[in-house]
Tab-separated table of C-alpha atoms in Angstrom:
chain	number	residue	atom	x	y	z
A	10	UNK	CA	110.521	120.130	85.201
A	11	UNK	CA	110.769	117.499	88.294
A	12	UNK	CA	109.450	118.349	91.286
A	13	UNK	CA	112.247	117.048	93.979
A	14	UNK	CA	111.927	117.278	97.267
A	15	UNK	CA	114.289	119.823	99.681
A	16	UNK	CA	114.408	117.241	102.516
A	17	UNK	CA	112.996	113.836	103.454
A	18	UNK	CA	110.510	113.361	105.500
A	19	UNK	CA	109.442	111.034	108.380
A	20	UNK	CA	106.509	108.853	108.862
A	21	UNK	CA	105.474	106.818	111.329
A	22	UNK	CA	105.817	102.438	110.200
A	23	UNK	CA	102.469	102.039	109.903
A	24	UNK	CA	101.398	105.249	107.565
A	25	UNK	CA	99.805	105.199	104.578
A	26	UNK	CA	99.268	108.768	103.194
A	27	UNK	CA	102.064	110.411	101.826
A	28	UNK	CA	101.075	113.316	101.238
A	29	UNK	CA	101.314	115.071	104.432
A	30	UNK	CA	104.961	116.209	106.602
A	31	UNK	CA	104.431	113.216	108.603
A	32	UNK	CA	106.259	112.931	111.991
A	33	UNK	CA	108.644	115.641	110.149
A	34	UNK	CA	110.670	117.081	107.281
A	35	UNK	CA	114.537	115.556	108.112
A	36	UNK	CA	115.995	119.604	108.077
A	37	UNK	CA	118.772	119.307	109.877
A	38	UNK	CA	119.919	116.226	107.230
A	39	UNK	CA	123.863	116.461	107.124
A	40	UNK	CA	123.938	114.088	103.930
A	41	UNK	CA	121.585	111.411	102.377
A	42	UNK	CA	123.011	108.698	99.606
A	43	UNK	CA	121.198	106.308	97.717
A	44	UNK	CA	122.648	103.184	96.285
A	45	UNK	CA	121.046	101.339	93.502
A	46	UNK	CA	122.766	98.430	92.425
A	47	UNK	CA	121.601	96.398	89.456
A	48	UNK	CA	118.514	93.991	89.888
A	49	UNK	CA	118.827	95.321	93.350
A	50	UNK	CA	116.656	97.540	95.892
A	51	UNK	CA	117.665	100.689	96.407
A	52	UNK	CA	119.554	101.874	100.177
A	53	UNK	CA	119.458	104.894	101.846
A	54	UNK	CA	122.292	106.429	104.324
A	55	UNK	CA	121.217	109.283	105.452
A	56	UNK	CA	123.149	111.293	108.647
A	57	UNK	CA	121.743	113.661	110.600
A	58	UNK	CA	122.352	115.763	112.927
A	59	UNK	CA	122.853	114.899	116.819
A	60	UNK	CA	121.037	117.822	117.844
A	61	UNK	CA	118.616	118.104	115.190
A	62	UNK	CA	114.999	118.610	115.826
A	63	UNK	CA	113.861	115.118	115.294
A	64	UNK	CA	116.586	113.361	116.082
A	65	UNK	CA	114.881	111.035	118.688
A	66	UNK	CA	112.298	110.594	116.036
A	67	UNK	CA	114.607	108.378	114.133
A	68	UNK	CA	113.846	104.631	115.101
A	69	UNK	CA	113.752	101.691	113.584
A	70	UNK	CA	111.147	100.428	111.083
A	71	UNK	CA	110.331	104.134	110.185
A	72	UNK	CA	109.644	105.531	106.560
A	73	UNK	CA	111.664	107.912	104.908
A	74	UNK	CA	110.218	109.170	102.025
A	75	UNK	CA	113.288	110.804	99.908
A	76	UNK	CA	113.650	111.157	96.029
A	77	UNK	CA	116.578	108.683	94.398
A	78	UNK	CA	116.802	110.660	91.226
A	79	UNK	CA	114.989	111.621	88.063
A	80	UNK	CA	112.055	109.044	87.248
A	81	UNK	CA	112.345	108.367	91.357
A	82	UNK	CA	110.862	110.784	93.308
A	83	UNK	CA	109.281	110.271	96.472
A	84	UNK	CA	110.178	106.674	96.962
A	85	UNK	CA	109.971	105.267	100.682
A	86	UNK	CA	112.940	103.656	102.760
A	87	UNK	CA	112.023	101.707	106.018
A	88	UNK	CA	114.408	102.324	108.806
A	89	UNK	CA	116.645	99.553	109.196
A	90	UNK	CA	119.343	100.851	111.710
A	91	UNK	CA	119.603	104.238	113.603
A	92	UNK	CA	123.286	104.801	115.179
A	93	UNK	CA	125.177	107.702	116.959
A	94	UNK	CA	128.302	108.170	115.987
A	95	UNK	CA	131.017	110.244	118.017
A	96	UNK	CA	131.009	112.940	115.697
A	97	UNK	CA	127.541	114.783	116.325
A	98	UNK	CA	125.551	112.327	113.576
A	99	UNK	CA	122.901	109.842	113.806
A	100	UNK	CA	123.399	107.469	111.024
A	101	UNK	CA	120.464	105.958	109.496
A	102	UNK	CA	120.386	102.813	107.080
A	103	UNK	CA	116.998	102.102	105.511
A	104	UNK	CA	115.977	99.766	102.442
A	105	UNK	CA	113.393	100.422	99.897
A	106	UNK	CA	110.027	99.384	101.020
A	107	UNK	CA	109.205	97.218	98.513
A	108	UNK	CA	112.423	95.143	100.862
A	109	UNK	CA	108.855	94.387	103.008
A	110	UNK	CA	107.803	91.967	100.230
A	111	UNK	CA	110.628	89.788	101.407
A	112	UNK	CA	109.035	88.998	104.968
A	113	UNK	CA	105.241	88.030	103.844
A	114	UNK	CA	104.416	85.081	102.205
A	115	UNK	CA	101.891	83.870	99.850
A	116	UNK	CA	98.140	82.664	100.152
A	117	UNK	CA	98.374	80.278	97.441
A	118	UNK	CA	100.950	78.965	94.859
A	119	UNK	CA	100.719	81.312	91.743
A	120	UNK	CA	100.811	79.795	88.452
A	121	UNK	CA	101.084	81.637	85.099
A	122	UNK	CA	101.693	81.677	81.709
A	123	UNK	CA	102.673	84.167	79.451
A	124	UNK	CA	102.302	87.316	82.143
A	125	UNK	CA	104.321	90.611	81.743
A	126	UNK	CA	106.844	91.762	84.689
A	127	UNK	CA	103.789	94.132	85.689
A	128	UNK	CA	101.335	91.114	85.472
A	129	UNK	CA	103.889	89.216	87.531
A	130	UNK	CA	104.067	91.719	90.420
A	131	UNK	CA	100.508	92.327	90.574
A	132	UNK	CA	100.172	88.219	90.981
A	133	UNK	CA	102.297	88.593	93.930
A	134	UNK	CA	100.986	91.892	95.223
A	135	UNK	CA	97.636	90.164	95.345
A	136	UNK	CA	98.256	86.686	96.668
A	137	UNK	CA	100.081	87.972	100.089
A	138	UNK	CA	99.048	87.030	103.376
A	139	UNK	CA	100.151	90.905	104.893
A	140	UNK	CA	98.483	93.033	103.055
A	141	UNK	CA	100.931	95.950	101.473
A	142	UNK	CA	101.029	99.363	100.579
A	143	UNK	CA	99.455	100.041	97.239
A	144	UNK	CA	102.540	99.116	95.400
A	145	UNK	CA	102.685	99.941	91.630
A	146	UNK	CA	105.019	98.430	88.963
A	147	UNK	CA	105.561	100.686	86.013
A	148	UNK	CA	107.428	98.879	83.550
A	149	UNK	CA	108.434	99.663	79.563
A	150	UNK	CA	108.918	95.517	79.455
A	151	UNK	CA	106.364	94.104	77.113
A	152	UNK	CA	107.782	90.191	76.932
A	153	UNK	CA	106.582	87.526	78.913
A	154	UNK	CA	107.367	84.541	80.675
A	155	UNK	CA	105.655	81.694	82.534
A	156	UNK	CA	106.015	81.905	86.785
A	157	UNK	CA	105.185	78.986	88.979
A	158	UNK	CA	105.731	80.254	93.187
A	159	UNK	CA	105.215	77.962	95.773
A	160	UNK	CA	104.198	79.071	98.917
A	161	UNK	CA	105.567	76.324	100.682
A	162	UNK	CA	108.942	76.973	99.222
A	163	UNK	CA	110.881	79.708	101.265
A	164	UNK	CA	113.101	81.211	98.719
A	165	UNK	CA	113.291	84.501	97.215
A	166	UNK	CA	116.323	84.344	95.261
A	167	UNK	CA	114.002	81.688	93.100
A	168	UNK	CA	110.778	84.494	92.882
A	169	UNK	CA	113.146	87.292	91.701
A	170	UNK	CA	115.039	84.408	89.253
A	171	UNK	CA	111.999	83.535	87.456
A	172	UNK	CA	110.267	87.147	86.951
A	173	UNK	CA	114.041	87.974	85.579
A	174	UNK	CA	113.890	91.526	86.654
A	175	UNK	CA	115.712	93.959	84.326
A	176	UNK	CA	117.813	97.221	85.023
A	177	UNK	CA	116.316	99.754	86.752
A	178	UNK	CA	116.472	101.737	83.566
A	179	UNK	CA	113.537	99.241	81.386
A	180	UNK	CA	111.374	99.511	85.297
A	181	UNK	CA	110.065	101.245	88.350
A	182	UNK	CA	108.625	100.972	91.398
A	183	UNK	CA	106.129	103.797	92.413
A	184	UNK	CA	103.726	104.861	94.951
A	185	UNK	CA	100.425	106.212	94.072
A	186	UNK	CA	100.232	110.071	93.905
């Protein structure tokens, strides 16, 4: 039986323990989607109310931690946009934090042969010049391919291209418990 959360909850940018109620559990959450198009990071809309307890709470660069579905739970947004609308809501856009990976760069070029789509990530995870979360890659992919990243050449398009990341149903992106 999964375990979903009632509400999402709010952390502060910088946390790194999940496991707490954070700045706050979202309550007085009027509606929260999340869009997951293929080969894609997820989005989260999410409106809330006005008036709601931690309403000023919702700024910018902020996590959400929300579940997406079965297989997905507790997966974290980061705040993208907060905006009041004239109806009584605060509408909130936020991408999936692995969207971070997008705005750190690499140490070193990574070079490698025959590596799995886990192997890949971990490659990456470990040659960044911002340290991230502890990201995990759970993946039911067992071919390989060969990678070559430069990290001269700004260009994500090319590191997502070569990894060839499949549908969301062969992989996952997880936090650790």
């Amino acid at each position: 039986m999964m375990n979903y959360l009632q509400y999402p909850v709010l952390f502060e940018s910088s946390e790194s323990d999940f496991d707490t109620q954070g700045i706050g559990v979202l309550t007085d959450c009027l509606d929260v989607e999340v869009t997951n198009e293929f080969n894609e990071l997820p989005e989260l809309k999410l409106d809330y109310l006005a008036t709601g307890d931690i309403a000023n709470e919702l700024v910018k660069d902020r996590i959400i931690l929300a579940d997406v579905g079965e297989g997905y739970l507790k997966q974290l947004f980061r705040i993208d946009s907060v905006k009041k609308s004239i109806d009584n809501k605060i509408e909130v856009t936020a991408s999936h934090i692995l969207n971070d990976l997008s705005y750190n760069t690499l140490k070193q070029n990574i070079n490698a042969s025959a590596v799995t789509p886990v192997a890949a990530f971990n490659l990456l995870k470990n040659n960044l010049e911002q340290p991230e979360l502890k990201l995990k890659m759970i993946s039911s992919i067992n071919g390989t391919t060969s990678i070559s990243w430069d990290m001269a050449k700004i260009d994500n398009d090319e590191l997502s291209n070569q990894a060839q990341l499949c549908p969301e149903e062969n992989f996952k992106w997880t936090l650790p418990a």
